[in-house]
Amino acid sequence: MTADLQSPTPAPGPAVVRTRPAFRLGPISMVRRPVMVLTTVLLAAALVLVMCVNIGRGDFPLSIPAVLDVLLGGGSRIERFIVMDLRLPRSLTGLLVGAALGISGAITQSISRNALASPDILGITAGSSAAAVALIVLGGGSFSGLLATLGLPLAALIGGLLTAIAIYALAWRKGVGGFRLILVGIAVNAMLTAVIGWLLISADINDVSRAQVWLNGSLNGADWAAVWPVAVAVVLVGGGTVVATFTLGALRLGDDNARSLGIRLQHSQAMMLLAAVALAAIATAAAGPIGFVALAAPQIALRVLRTPGPPIIASALLGGLLVVASDLIARTILPVELPVGIVTSALGGPFLLYLLVRSNRKASV
């Protein structure tokens, strides 16, 4: 009787792990993500399109090809005056302010590892607003004489920095915890809002009206002088943040994992928070406190690009897109022209409720 011989089953080999193709250029090495790059390019194209529409709408309407022709050096004399002198500074200010807020929100949400963390919720924007309102309503007084010499952007920057230092010191306990940072920020935000209310009540009616318009977040009257400070901040600080993407990604992994990767935890957190404060303060000084852009832009970018954390460049593009689109709605679609901050708050409020409900469901599960 012949026994059937069966060949032995081969032992399972090591699991094959699929990796993304790498791109190398000298000492620089990065992973190729064509879908992410394509999505970012489409966001940039959408931003340019919305800007052209916003520039073209007004008492003297211009088509998108006419706007592009003027931006490329063509067009008639009156068209160049309308686009370059009257409308382009407003749209550029909205783009840069939105980009600064988007980057600032991406940084704070990455460090705190919480989707609800943003400069306006943490109280940083309120600190900048309190300093700016003090400069507006107390101009010429003994307290604001130094602030008057520094100007509104530096006053807002000082207020935001002092507020951030206070929040960081109160929230620090062998590191900065996400929920602890948010709770301290909400408390500081409430106190600073009370300070702003007291300043408005005790000020002259003319100064109050000026400050009230600014507090709603407005691009009215934006000129080239308002463009350059925000442009410098976005290029320098925002560019530095893009370079430090690895550090920001490591901070998202938690304190212990970041230390194991060689990150100087306290130093890195402080430097990244300083960058977020600077961007939020300069944006607030340029256009007032525009709410919910820093909260919504990174979260929308995260969902569109499907990244593990808020992407910096996409957050900047979506922040600019949100502000410019809101300005377009406030100027042309609504029956009465409103400050852009009112539109962003109306759109961002439901998004905040969505994030709260989503976080609650995660906690329940």
Short mmCIF file of N, CA and C in Angstrom, two decimals, residues 178-288:
data_model
loop_
_atom_site.label_atom_id
_atom_site.label_comp_id
_atom_site.label_asym_id
_atom_site.label_seq_id
_atom_site.Cartn_x
_atom_site.Cartn_y
_atom_site.Cartn_z
N GLY A 178 -4.10 69.02 26.45
CA GLY A 178 -5.05 69.61 25.52
C GLY A 178 -6.26 70.21 26.19
N PHE A 179 -6.97 69.41 27.03
CA PHE A 179 -8.19 69.91 27.66
C PHE A 179 -7.89 70.98 28.70
N ARG A 180 -6.78 70.83 29.41
CA ARG A 180 -6.41 71.85 30.39
C ARG A 180 -6.13 73.18 29.70
N LEU A 181 -5.45 73.14 28.55
CA LEU A 181 -5.17 74.35 27.80
C LEU A 181 -6.45 75.01 27.33
N ILE A 182 -7.40 74.22 26.87
CA ILE A 182 -8.66 74.78 26.37
C ILE A 182 -9.48 75.38 27.50
N LEU A 183 -9.55 74.70 28.63
CA LEU A 183 -10.33 75.23 29.75
C LEU A 183 -9.75 76.54 30.28
N VAL A 184 -8.42 76.58 30.40
CA VAL A 184 -7.79 77.82 30.84
C VAL A 184 -8.02 78.92 29.81
N GLY A 185 -7.92 78.58 28.53
CA GLY A 185 -8.14 79.57 27.48
C GLY A 185 -9.55 80.12 27.47
N ILE A 186 -10.53 79.26 27.71
CA ILE A 186 -11.92 79.73 27.76
C ILE A 186 -12.12 80.69 28.92
N ALA A 187 -11.52 80.39 30.08
CA ALA A 187 -11.64 81.28 31.23
C ALA A 187 -10.98 82.63 30.96
N VAL A 188 -9.78 82.61 30.39
CA VAL A 188 -9.09 83.86 30.07
C VAL A 188 -9.86 84.64 29.02
N ASN A 189 -10.42 83.94 28.05
CA ASN A 189 -11.22 84.60 27.01
C ASN A 189 -12.41 85.32 27.62
N ALA A 190 -13.08 84.70 28.58
CA ALA A 190 -14.22 85.34 29.23
C ALA A 190 -13.81 86.60 29.98
N MET A 191 -12.68 86.54 30.68
CA MET A 191 -12.22 87.71 31.43
C MET A 191 -11.84 88.85 30.49
N LEU A 192 -11.16 88.53 29.39
CA LEU A 192 -10.76 89.57 28.45
C LEU A 192 -11.96 90.17 27.73
N THR A 193 -12.98 89.35 27.47
CA THR A 193 -14.20 89.88 26.88
C THR A 193 -14.86 90.88 27.82
N ALA A 194 -14.82 90.61 29.12
CA ALA A 194 -15.35 91.56 30.10
C ALA A 194 -14.53 92.86 30.11
N VAL A 195 -13.20 92.74 29.95
CA VAL A 195 -12.36 93.93 29.90
C VAL A 195 -12.71 94.77 28.67
N ILE A 196 -12.92 94.12 27.54
CA ILE A 196 -13.29 94.85 26.33
C ILE A 196 -14.63 95.55 26.51
N GLY A 197 -15.59 94.87 27.14
CA GLY A 197 -16.88 95.50 27.42
C GLY A 197 -16.74 96.72 28.32
N TRP A 198 -15.88 96.62 29.34
CA TRP A 198 -15.67 97.76 30.23
C TRP A 198 -15.04 98.93 29.48
N LEU A 199 -14.09 98.65 28.60
CA LEU A 199 -13.46 99.71 27.82
C LEU A 199 -14.47 100.41 26.92
N LEU A 200 -15.36 99.64 26.32
CA LEU A 200 -16.36 100.24 25.44
C LEU A 200 -17.37 101.08 26.21
N ILE A 201 -17.73 100.63 27.40
CA ILE A 201 -18.70 101.39 28.19
C ILE A 201 -18.12 102.71 28.68
N SER A 202 -16.85 102.71 29.05
CA SER A 202 -16.24 103.90 29.64
C SER A 202 -15.63 104.84 28.60
N ALA A 203 -15.71 104.53 27.32
CA ALA A 203 -15.05 105.33 26.30
C ALA A 203 -16.00 106.34 25.69
N ASP A 204 -15.42 107.25 24.91
CA ASP A 204 -16.20 108.23 24.16
C ASP A 204 -16.99 107.52 23.07
N ILE A 205 -18.17 108.08 22.73
CA ILE A 205 -19.07 107.42 21.80
C ILE A 205 -18.45 107.28 20.42
N ASN A 206 -17.64 108.27 20.00
CA ASN A 206 -16.99 108.17 18.69
C ASN A 206 -15.95 107.05 18.67
N ASP A 207 -15.18 106.94 19.74
CA ASP A 207 -14.21 105.85 19.82
C ASP A 207 -14.90 104.50 19.92
N VAL A 208 -16.04 104.46 20.60
CA VAL A 208 -16.79 103.20 20.72
C VAL A 208 -17.27 102.72 19.36
N SER A 209 -17.81 103.64 18.56
CA SER A 209 -18.31 103.25 17.24
C SER A 209 -17.17 102.74 16.36
N ARG A 210 -16.02 103.39 16.43
CA ARG A 210 -14.88 102.92 15.66
C ARG A 210 -14.41 101.55 16.13
N ALA A 211 -14.32 101.37 17.44
CA ALA A 211 -13.88 100.08 17.97
C ALA A 211 -14.90 98.98 17.69
N GLN A 212 -16.19 99.32 17.73
CA GLN A 212 -17.21 98.31 17.53
C GLN A 212 -17.18 97.76 16.11
N VAL A 213 -16.96 98.64 15.13
CA VAL A 213 -16.83 98.18 13.75
C VAL A 213 -15.62 97.27 13.61
N TRP A 214 -14.52 97.65 14.25
CA TRP A 214 -13.31 96.84 14.16
C TRP A 214 -13.50 95.49 14.86
N LEU A 215 -14.25 95.48 15.98
CA LEU A 215 -14.43 94.23 16.73
C LEU A 215 -15.26 93.21 15.98
N ASN A 216 -16.06 93.64 15.02
CA ASN A 216 -16.86 92.70 14.23
C ASN A 216 -16.03 92.02 13.14
N GLY A 217 -14.81 92.47 12.94
CA GLY A 217 -13.97 91.89 11.89
C GLY A 217 -14.38 92.40 10.53
N SER A 218 -13.69 93.42 10.06
CA SER A 218 -14.10 94.08 8.82
C SER A 218 -12.90 94.31 7.92
N LEU A 219 -13.12 94.17 6.60
CA LEU A 219 -12.12 94.49 5.60
C LEU A 219 -12.37 95.84 4.95
N ASN A 220 -13.36 96.58 5.44
CA ASN A 220 -13.64 97.90 4.88
C ASN A 220 -12.45 98.83 5.12
N GLY A 221 -12.09 99.55 4.09
CA GLY A 221 -10.98 100.49 4.22
C GLY A 221 -9.61 99.85 4.16
N ALA A 222 -9.53 98.56 3.85
CA ALA A 222 -8.22 97.91 3.75
C ALA A 222 -7.45 98.47 2.56
N ASP A 223 -6.21 98.87 2.79
CA ASP A 223 -5.38 99.40 1.72
C ASP A 223 -4.04 98.66 1.72
N TRP A 224 -3.12 99.14 0.89
CA TRP A 224 -1.83 98.45 0.79
C TRP A 224 -1.05 98.51 2.10
N ALA A 225 -1.29 99.54 2.91
CA ALA A 225 -0.60 99.62 4.19
C ALA A 225 -1.00 98.49 5.12
N ALA A 226 -2.23 97.98 4.97
CA ALA A 226 -2.68 96.85 5.79
C ALA A 226 -2.21 95.51 5.23
N VAL A 227 -1.82 95.49 3.96
CA VAL A 227 -1.42 94.23 3.33
C VAL A 227 -0.02 93.81 3.78
N TRP A 228 0.91 94.76 3.80
CA TRP A 228 2.32 94.39 3.97
C TRP A 228 2.63 93.75 5.31
N PRO A 229 2.14 94.24 6.47
CA PRO A 229 2.48 93.56 7.72
C PRO A 229 2.02 92.11 7.76
N VAL A 230 0.79 91.85 7.25
CA VAL A 230 0.29 90.48 7.26
C VAL A 230 1.07 89.62 6.27
N ALA A 231 1.44 90.22 5.11
CA ALA A 231 2.20 89.46 4.12
C ALA A 231 3.56 89.05 4.68
N VAL A 232 4.24 89.96 5.37
CA VAL A 232 5.54 89.63 5.96
C VAL A 232 5.39 88.53 7.02
N ALA A 233 4.34 88.63 7.85
CA ALA A 233 4.13 87.62 8.88
C ALA A 233 3.84 86.25 8.28
N VAL A 234 3.01 86.21 7.25
CA VAL A 234 2.66 84.92 6.64
C VAL A 234 3.87 84.30 5.96
N VAL A 235 4.67 85.13 5.26
CA VAL A 235 5.83 84.60 4.55
C VAL A 235 6.90 84.10 5.53
N LEU A 236 7.23 84.91 6.52
CA LEU A 236 8.31 84.55 7.44
C LEU A 236 7.87 83.50 8.45
N VAL A 237 6.82 83.82 9.21
CA VAL A 237 6.39 82.90 10.27
C VAL A 237 5.73 81.66 9.67
N GLY A 238 4.84 81.87 8.69
CA GLY A 238 4.20 80.73 8.06
C GLY A 238 5.19 79.84 7.33
N GLY A 239 6.16 80.46 6.65
CA GLY A 239 7.19 79.66 5.98
C GLY A 239 8.03 78.87 6.97
N GLY A 240 8.35 79.48 8.11
CA GLY A 240 9.08 78.74 9.14
C GLY A 240 8.28 77.57 9.69
N THR A 241 6.97 77.74 9.77
CA THR A 241 6.13 76.65 10.25
C THR A 241 6.11 75.50 9.25
N VAL A 242 6.09 75.82 7.96
CA VAL A 242 6.13 74.77 6.94
C VAL A 242 7.44 73.98 7.04
N VAL A 243 8.55 74.70 7.28
CA VAL A 243 9.84 74.03 7.43
C VAL A 243 9.83 73.12 8.66
N ALA A 244 9.13 73.55 9.71
CA ALA A 244 9.09 72.78 10.96
C ALA A 244 7.93 71.79 10.99
N THR A 245 7.49 71.32 9.83
CA THR A 245 6.37 70.38 9.78
C THR A 245 6.67 69.08 10.52
N PHE A 246 7.92 68.60 10.44
CA PHE A 246 8.27 67.36 11.15
C PHE A 246 8.10 67.54 12.66
N THR A 247 8.57 68.67 13.17
CA THR A 247 8.42 68.93 14.61
C THR A 247 6.95 68.98 15.00
N LEU A 248 6.15 69.64 14.18
CA LEU A 248 4.72 69.73 14.48
C LEU A 248 4.06 68.35 14.43
N GLY A 249 4.46 67.54 13.46
CA GLY A 249 3.92 66.18 13.39
C GLY A 249 4.31 65.33 14.58
N ALA A 250 5.53 65.52 15.07
CA ALA A 250 5.97 64.77 16.24
C ALA A 250 5.20 65.20 17.49
N LEU A 251 4.89 66.50 17.60
CA LEU A 251 4.13 66.98 18.76
C LEU A 251 2.72 66.42 18.78
N ARG A 252 2.18 66.07 17.61
CA ARG A 252 0.84 65.48 17.57
C ARG A 252 0.81 64.08 18.18
N LEU A 253 1.96 63.42 18.25
CA LEU A 253 2.01 62.04 18.73
C LEU A 253 2.00 61.92 20.24
N GLY A 254 2.07 63.04 20.95
CA GLY A 254 2.11 62.99 22.40
C GLY A 254 3.49 63.34 22.92
N ASP A 255 3.55 63.67 24.21
CA ASP A 255 4.79 64.14 24.81
C ASP A 255 5.88 63.06 24.79
N ASP A 256 5.54 61.86 25.21
CA ASP A 256 6.55 60.80 25.30
C ASP A 256 7.09 60.43 23.93
N ASN A 257 6.20 60.30 22.94
CA ASN A 257 6.65 59.95 21.60
C ASN A 257 7.50 61.06 20.99
N ALA A 258 7.12 62.31 21.26
CA ALA A 258 7.90 63.42 20.72
C ALA A 258 9.31 63.43 21.31
N ARG A 259 9.41 63.17 22.63
CA ARG A 259 10.75 63.11 23.25
C ARG A 259 11.57 61.96 22.67
N SER A 260 10.93 60.82 22.42
CA SER A 260 11.66 59.67 21.88
C SER A 260 12.18 59.94 20.47
N LEU A 261 11.56 60.86 19.76
CA LEU A 261 12.02 61.24 18.42
C LEU A 261 13.06 62.35 18.45
N GLY A 262 13.47 62.75 19.64
CA GLY A 262 14.51 63.75 19.76
C GLY A 262 14.02 65.18 19.78
N ILE A 263 12.73 65.38 20.02
CA ILE A 263 12.16 66.73 20.04
C ILE A 263 12.33 67.33 21.43
N ARG A 264 12.85 68.55 21.49
CA ARG A 264 12.91 69.28 22.76
C ARG A 264 11.50 69.80 23.04
N LEU A 265 10.79 69.10 23.91
CA LEU A 265 9.35 69.28 24.02
C LEU A 265 8.97 70.70 24.39
N GLN A 266 9.42 71.20 25.54
CA GLN A 266 9.00 72.51 26.00
C GLN A 266 9.44 73.61 25.04
N HIS A 267 10.67 73.51 24.55
CA HIS A 267 11.18 74.52 23.61
C HIS A 267 10.36 74.52 22.32
N SER A 268 10.08 73.34 21.78
CA SER A 268 9.33 73.25 20.53
C SER A 268 7.91 73.75 20.71
N GLN A 269 7.25 73.36 21.81
CA GLN A 269 5.90 73.84 22.06
C GLN A 269 5.87 75.36 22.19
N ALA A 270 6.83 75.91 22.91
CA ALA A 270 6.86 77.36 23.10
C ALA A 270 7.08 78.09 21.78
N MET A 271 7.98 77.60 20.95
CA MET A 271 8.27 78.26 19.68
C MET A 271 7.09 78.17 18.72
N MET A 272 6.44 77.02 18.67
CA MET A 272 5.30 76.88 17.78
C MET A 272 4.12 77.72 18.26
N LEU A 273 3.90 77.75 19.58
CA LEU A 273 2.84 78.61 20.11
C LEU A 273 3.14 80.08 19.86
N LEU A 274 4.42 80.46 19.93
CA LEU A 274 4.80 81.84 19.64
C LEU A 274 4.48 82.19 18.19
N ALA A 275 4.73 81.26 17.28
CA ALA A 275 4.39 81.48 15.88
C ALA A 275 2.89 81.63 15.70
N ALA A 276 2.11 80.77 16.37
CA ALA A 276 0.65 80.86 16.26
C ALA A 276 0.13 82.19 16.81
N VAL A 277 0.69 82.63 17.93
CA VAL A 277 0.26 83.90 18.53
C VAL A 277 0.60 85.06 17.61
N ALA A 278 1.80 85.06 17.04
CA ALA A 278 2.20 86.15 16.15
C ALA A 278 1.27 86.24 14.94
N LEU A 279 0.95 85.10 14.34
CA LEU A 279 0.07 85.11 13.16
C LEU A 279 -1.33 85.58 13.53
N ALA A 280 -1.88 85.08 14.64
CA ALA A 280 -3.22 85.48 15.04
C ALA A 280 -3.28 86.95 15.41
N ALA A 281 -2.24 87.45 16.08
CA ALA A 281 -2.23 88.86 16.50
C ALA A 281 -2.13 89.80 15.31
N ILE A 282 -1.27 89.49 14.35
CA ILE A 282 -1.13 90.34 13.18
C ILE A 282 -2.42 90.32 12.35
N ALA A 283 -3.04 89.14 12.23
CA ALA A 283 -4.31 89.06 11.50
C ALA A 283 -5.40 89.86 12.20
N THR A 284 -5.44 89.78 13.52
CA THR A 284 -6.43 90.54 14.28
C THR A 284 -6.20 92.04 14.14
N ALA A 285 -4.95 92.46 14.14
CA ALA A 285 -4.65 93.88 14.00
C ALA A 285 -5.04 94.40 12.62
N ALA A 286 -4.93 93.56 11.59
CA ALA A 286 -5.21 94.00 10.23
C ALA A 286 -6.70 94.11 9.94
N ALA A 287 -7.51 93.20 10.49
CA ALA A 287 -8.92 93.17 10.11
C ALA A 287 -9.87 93.00 11.28
N GLY A 288 -9.35 93.01 12.51
CA GLY A 288 -10.21 92.76 13.64
C GLY A 288 -10.35 91.27 13.89
#
